[in-house]
GROMACS .gro file of C-alpha atoms in nm:
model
  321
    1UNK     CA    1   1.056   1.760   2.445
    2UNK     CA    2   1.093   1.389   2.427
    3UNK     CA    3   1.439   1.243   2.352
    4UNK     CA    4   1.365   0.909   2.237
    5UNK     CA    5   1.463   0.779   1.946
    6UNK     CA    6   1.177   0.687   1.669
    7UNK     CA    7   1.102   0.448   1.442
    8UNK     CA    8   0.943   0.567   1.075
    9UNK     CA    9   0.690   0.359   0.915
   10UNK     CA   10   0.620   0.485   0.572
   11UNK     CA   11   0.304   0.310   0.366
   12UNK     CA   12   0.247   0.198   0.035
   13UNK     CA   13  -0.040  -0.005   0.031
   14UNK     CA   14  -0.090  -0.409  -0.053
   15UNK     CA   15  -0.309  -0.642   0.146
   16UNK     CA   16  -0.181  -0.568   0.478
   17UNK     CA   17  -0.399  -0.161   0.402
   18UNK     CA   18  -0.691  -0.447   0.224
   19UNK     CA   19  -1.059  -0.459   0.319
   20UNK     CA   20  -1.260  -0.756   0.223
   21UNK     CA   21  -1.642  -0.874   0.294
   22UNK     CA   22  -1.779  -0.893   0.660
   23UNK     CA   23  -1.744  -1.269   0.668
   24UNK     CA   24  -1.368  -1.197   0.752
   25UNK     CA   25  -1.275  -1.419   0.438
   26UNK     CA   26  -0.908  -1.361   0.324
   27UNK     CA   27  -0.976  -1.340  -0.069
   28UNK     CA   28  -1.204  -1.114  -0.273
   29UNK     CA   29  -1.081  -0.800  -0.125
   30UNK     CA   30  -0.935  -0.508  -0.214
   31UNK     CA   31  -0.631  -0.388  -0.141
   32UNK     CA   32  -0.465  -0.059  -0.064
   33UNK     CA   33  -0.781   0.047   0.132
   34UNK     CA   34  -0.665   0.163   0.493
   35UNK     CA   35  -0.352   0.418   0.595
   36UNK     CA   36  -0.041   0.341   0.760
   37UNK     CA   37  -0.123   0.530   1.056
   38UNK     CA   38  -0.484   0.380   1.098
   39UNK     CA   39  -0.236   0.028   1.050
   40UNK     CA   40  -0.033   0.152   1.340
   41UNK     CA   41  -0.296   0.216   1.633
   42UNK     CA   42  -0.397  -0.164   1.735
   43UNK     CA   43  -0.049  -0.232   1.827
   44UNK     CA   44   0.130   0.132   1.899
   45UNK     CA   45   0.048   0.137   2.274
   46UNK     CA   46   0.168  -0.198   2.339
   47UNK     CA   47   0.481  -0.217   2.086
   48UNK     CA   48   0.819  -0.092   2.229
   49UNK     CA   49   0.625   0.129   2.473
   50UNK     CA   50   0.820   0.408   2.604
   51UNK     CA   51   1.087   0.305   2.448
   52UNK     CA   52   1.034   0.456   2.089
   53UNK     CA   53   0.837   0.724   1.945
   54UNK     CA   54   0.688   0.652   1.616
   55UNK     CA   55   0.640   0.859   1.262
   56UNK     CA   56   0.434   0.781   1.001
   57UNK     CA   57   0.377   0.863   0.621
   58UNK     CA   58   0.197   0.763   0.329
   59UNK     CA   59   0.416   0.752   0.038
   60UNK     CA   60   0.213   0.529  -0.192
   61UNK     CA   61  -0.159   0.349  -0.157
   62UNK     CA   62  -0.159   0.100  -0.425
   63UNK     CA   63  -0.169  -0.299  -0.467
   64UNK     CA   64   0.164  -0.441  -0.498
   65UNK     CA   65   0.090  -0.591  -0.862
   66UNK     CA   66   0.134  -0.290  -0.959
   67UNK     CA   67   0.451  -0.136  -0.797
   68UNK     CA   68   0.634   0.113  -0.996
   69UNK     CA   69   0.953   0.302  -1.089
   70UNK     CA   70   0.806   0.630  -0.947
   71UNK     CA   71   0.694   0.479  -0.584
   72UNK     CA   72   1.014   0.277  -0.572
   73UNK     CA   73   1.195   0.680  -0.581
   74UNK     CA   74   0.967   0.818  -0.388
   75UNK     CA   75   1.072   0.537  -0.139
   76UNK     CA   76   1.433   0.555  -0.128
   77UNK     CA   77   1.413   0.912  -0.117
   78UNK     CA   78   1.215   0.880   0.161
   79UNK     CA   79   1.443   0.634   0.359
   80UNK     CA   80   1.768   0.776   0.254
   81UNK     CA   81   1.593   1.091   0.375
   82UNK     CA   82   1.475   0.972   0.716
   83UNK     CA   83   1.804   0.734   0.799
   84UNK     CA   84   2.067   1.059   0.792
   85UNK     CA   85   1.868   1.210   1.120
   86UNK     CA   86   2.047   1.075   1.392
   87UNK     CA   87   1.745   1.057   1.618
   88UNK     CA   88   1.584   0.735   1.398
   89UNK     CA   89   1.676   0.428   1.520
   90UNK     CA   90   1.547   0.226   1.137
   91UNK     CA   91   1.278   0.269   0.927
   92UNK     CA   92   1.006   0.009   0.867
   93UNK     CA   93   0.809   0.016   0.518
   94UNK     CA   94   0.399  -0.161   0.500
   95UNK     CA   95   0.451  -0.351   0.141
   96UNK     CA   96   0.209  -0.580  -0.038
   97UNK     CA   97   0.338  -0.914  -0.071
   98UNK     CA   98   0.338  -0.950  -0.477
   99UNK     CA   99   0.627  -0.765  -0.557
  100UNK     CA  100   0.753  -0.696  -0.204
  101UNK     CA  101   1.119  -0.877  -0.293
  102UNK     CA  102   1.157  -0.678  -0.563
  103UNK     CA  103   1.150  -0.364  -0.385
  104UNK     CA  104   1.364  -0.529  -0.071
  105UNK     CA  105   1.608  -0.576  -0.332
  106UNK     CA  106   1.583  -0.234  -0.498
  107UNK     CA  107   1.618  -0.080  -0.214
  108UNK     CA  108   1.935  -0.276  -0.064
  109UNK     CA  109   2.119  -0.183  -0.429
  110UNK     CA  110   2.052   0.206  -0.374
  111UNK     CA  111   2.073   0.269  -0.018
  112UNK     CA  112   2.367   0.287   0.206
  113UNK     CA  113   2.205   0.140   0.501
  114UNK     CA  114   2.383   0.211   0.811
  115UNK     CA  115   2.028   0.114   0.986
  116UNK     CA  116   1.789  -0.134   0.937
  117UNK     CA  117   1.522  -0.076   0.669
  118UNK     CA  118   1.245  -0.359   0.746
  119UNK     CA  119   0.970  -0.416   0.514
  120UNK     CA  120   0.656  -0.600   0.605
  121UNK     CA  121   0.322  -0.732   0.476
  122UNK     CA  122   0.038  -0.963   0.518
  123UNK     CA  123  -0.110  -1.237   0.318
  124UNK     CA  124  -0.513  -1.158   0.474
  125UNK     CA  125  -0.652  -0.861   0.428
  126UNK     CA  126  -0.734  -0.648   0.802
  127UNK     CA  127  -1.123  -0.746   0.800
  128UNK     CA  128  -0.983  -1.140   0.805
  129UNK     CA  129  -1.075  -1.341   1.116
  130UNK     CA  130  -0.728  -1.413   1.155
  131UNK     CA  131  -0.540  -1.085   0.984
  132UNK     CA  132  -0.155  -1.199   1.057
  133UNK     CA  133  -0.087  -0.764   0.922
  134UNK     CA  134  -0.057  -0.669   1.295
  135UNK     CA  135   0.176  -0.925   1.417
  136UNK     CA  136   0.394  -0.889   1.079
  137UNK     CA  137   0.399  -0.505   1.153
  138UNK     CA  138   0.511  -0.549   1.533
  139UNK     CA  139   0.758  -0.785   1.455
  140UNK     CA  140   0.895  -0.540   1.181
  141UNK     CA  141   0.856  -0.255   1.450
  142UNK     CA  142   1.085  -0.517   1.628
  143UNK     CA  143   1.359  -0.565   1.410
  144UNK     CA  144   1.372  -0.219   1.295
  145UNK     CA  145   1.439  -0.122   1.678
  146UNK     CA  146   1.723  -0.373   1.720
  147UNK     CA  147   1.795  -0.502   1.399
  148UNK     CA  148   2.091  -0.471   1.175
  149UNK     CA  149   2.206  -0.237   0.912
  150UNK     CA  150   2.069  -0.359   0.559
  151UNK     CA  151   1.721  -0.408   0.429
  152UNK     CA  152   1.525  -0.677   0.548
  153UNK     CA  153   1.195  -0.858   0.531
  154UNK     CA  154   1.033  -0.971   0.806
  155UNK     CA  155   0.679  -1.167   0.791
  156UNK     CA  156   0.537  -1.499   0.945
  157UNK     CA  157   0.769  -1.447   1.287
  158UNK     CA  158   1.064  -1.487   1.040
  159UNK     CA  159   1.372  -1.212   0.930
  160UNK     CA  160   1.512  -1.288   0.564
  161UNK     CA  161   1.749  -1.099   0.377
  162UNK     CA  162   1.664  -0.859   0.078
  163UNK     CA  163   1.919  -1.088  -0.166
  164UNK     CA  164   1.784  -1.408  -0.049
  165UNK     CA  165   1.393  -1.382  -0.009
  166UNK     CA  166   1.105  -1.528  -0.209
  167UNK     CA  167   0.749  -1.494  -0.202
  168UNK     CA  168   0.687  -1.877  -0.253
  169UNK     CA  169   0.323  -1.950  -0.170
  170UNK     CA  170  -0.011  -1.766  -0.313
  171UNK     CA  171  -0.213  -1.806   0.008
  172UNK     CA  172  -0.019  -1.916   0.307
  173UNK     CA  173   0.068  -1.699   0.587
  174UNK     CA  174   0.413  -1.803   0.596
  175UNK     CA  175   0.460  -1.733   0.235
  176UNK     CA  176   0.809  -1.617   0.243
  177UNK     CA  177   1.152  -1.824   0.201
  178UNK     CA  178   1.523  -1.781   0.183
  179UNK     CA  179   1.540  -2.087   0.039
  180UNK     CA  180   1.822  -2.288   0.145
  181UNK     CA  181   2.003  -2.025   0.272
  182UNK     CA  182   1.696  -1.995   0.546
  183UNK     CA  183   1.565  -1.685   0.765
  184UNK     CA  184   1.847  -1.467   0.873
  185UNK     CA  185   1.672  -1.459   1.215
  186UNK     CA  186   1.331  -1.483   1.387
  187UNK     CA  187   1.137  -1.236   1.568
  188UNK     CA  188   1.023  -1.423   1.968
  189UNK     CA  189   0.837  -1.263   2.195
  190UNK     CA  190   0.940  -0.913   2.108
  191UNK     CA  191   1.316  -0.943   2.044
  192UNK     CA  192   1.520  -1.050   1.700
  193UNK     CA  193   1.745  -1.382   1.725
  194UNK     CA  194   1.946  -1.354   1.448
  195UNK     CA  195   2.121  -1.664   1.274
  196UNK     CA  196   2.492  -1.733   1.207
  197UNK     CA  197   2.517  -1.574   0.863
  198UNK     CA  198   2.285  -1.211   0.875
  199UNK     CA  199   2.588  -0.967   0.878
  200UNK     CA  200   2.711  -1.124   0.543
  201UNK     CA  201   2.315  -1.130   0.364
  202UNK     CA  202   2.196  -0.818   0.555
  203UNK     CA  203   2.433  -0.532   0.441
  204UNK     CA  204   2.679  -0.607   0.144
  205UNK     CA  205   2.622  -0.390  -0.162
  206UNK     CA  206   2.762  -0.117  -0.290
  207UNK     CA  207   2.490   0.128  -0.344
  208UNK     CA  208   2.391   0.268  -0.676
  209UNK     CA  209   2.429   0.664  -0.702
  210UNK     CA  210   2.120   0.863  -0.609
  211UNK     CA  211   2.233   1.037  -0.944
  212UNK     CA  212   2.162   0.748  -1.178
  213UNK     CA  213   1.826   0.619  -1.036
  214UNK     CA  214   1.664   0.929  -0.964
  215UNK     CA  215   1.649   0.998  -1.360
  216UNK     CA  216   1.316   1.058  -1.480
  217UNK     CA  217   1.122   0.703  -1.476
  218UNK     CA  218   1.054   0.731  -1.881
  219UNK     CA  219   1.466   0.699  -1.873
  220UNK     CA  220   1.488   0.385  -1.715
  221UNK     CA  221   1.605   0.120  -1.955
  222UNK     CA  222   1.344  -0.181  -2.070
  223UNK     CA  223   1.455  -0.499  -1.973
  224UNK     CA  224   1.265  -0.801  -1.992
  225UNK     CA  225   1.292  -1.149  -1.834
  226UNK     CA  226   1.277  -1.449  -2.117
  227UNK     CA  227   1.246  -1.766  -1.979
  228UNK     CA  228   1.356  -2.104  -2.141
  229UNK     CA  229   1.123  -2.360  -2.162
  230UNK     CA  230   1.053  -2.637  -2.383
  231UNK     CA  231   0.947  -2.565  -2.747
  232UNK     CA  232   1.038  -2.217  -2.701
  233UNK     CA  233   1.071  -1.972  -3.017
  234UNK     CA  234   1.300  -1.731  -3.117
  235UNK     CA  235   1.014  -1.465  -3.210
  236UNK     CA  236   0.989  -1.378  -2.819
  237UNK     CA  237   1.324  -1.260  -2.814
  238UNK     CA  238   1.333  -1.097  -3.161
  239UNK     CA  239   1.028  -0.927  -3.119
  240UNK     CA  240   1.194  -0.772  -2.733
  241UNK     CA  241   1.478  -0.694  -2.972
  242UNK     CA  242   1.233  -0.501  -3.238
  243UNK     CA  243   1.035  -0.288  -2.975
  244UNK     CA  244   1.382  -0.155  -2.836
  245UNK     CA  245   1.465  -0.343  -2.543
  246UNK     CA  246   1.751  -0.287  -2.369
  247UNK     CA  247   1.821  -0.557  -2.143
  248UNK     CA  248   1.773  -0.896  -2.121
  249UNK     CA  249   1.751  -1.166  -1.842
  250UNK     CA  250   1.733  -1.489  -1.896
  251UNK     CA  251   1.537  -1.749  -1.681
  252UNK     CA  252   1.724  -2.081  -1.781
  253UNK     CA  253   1.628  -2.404  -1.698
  254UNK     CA  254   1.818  -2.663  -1.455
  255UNK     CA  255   2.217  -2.481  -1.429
  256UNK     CA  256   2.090  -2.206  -1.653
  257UNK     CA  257   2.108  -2.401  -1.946
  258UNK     CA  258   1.892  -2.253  -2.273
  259UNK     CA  259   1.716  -2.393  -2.574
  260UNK     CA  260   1.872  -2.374  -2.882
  261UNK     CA  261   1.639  -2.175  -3.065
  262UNK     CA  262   1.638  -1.913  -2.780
  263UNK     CA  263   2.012  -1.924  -2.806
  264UNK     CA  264   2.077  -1.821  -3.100
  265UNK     CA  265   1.815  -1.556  -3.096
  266UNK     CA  266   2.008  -1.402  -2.756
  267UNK     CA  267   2.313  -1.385  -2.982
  268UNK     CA  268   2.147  -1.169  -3.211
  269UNK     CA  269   2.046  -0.960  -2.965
  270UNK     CA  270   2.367  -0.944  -2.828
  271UNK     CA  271   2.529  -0.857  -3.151
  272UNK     CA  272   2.243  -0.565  -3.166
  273UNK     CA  273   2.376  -0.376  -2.816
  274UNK     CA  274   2.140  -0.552  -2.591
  275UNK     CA  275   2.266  -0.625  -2.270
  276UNK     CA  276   2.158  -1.040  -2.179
  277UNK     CA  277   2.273  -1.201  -1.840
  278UNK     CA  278   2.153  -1.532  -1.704
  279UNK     CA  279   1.987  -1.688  -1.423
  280UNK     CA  280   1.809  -2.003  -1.366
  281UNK     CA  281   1.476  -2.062  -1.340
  282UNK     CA  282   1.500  -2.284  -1.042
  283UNK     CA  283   1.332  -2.160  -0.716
  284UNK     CA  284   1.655  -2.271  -0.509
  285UNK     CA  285   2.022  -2.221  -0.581
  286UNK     CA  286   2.247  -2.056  -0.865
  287UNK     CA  287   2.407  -2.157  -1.159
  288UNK     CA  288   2.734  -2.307  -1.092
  289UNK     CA  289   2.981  -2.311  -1.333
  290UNK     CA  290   3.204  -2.557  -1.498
  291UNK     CA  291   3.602  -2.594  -1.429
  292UNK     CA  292   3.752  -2.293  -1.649
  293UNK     CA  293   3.447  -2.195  -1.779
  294UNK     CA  294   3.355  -1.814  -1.773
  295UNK     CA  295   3.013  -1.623  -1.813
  296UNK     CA  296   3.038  -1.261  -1.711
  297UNK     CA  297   2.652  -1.277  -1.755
  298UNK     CA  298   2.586  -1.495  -1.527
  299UNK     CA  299   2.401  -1.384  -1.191
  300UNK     CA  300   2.350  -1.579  -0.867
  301UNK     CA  301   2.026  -1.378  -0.826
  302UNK     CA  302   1.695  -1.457  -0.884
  303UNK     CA  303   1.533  -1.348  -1.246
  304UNK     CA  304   1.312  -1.084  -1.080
  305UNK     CA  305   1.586  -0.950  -0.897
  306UNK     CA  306   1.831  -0.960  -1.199
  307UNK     CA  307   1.638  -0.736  -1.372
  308UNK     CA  308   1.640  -0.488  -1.092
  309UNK     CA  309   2.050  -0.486  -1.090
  310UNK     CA  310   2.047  -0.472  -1.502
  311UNK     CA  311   1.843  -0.179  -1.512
  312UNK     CA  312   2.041  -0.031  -1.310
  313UNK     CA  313   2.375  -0.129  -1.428
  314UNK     CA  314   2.215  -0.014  -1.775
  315UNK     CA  315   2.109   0.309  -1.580
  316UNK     CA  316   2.483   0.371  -1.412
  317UNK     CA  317   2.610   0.303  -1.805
  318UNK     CA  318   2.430   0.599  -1.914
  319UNK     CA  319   2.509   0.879  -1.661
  320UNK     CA  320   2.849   0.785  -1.734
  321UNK     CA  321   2.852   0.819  -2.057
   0.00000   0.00000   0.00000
């Protein structure tokens, strides 16, 4: 019976599974296409050899695009499930790259992470010339093996935090940034160097009950992102407002600032029982506030990931009451 201590890789698809034409080109594929475990063989023998035993499982096979409330369950189930066995050492999750920092973030909000949850991906599909999927998915091996608690990302030799990481290129392999807050660490020649500031982006949050984001997916609150742009109209928000939305976040522009006409269309809404916070729609940074000035609404995260922490706020509101 072997004692070591394992590493779980669980699969959900996204172009790191894809399988594209025999030229080994690294568009027009599909993704989704391969399993985690068939993912795993190129690189089992020689990752972490002897040192870890590895599990695998296929919660999801789908492209990224089109990531879900469902998967995103099945997934924490899973990890909460496999981190409580004292015999796994972290848990590593195959991602596609499209929506892969909104479920980073999802996850760090419901988990309580005493390990490292690493997700990876790949920007070619595995018939490319050049498929970066199995390096990605060693280094991730990697980090989950001697990372630290919290959920992570880890892609293009670099480790970035679930709060801080962006998916900022289409195409490039190195597609990934933490903006100026940078990687938390970097994965070299099999081991993690981690930067001055990981314990602080790796593991803070206080995670949301398993009771209020388990509900049934149809019981999840709507909420939208709205972004303010020149010449924008009222109707966009009115019409959210009219179909029952629930939540709103706001994608500002500059220090969050919004157009009028927006404006007073978000104060309707508010007046109506709709929940509106604000972010900006600037890649780098957060809104920073004036001397004495106060907006409860106001987030330092991203739009995308906004909406993740509304819903559930909105979600926590309603098993309480």
């Amino acid at each position: 019976m072997s004692t070591r201590r394992k590493i779980v890789i669980l699969g959900t698809g996204g172009t790191i599974a894809g399988l594209g034409h025999a030229d080994g080109g690294s568009v027009g594929y599909k993704a989704a296409q391969i399993g985690v475990a068939q993912l795993l063989q190129p690189i089992a023998q020689g990752c972490l050899q002897g040192h870890f035993a590895f599990e695998v499982a296929q919660i999801a096979q789908l492209d990224s695009k089109d990531m879900d409330i469902c998967t995103w369950q099945q997934l924490a189930t899973a990890c909460a499930s496999w981190l409580e066995q004292e015999d796994v050492a972290g848990v590593v999750i195959t991602h596609g790259t499209d929506t892969l920092e909104e479920t980073a973030w999802f996850l760090q909000c419901v988990l309580q992470c005493s390990k490292p949850v690493v997700l990876t991906c790949a920007m070619r599909p595995a018939t490319a010339l050049s498929a970066d999927g199995p390096a990605n998915l060693r280094d991730a091996l990697v980090c989950a093996a001697h990372g630290l608690p919290g959920v992570w990302v880890a892609a293009a030799g670099e480790v970035h935090a679930a709060q801080s990481v962006r998916k900022v290129h289409p195409y490039r392999l190195n597609a990934f940034s933490s903006g100026a807050a940078g990687p938390a660490g970097w994965v070299e020649e099999g081991r993690v160097r981690w930067g001055t500031t990981e314990a602080q982006l790796g593991g803070e949050s206080s995670a949301v009950p398993a009771r209020a984001w388990s509900r049934d997916a149809a019981q999840w609150p709507w909420v939208e992102i709205v972004t303010s742009t020149a010449c924008a109209r009222a109707e966009a928000v009115d019409a959210l407002v009219a179909g029952g939305v629930k939540g709103l976040v706001v994608a500002g522009t500059g220090n969050g600032s919004i157009h009028e006409a927006l404006q007073q269309a978000l104060r309707r809404a508010v007046s109506q029982g709709v929940r509106v916070w604000r972010s900006t729609r600037c890649e780098q940074g957060q809104i920073v506030l004036a001397d004495g000035e106060c907006d409860p609404g106001v987030t330092p995260l991203s739009p995308v990931k906004a909406r993740i922490s509304l819903m559930l706020t909105l979600l926590q509101i309603q098993v309480q009451g």
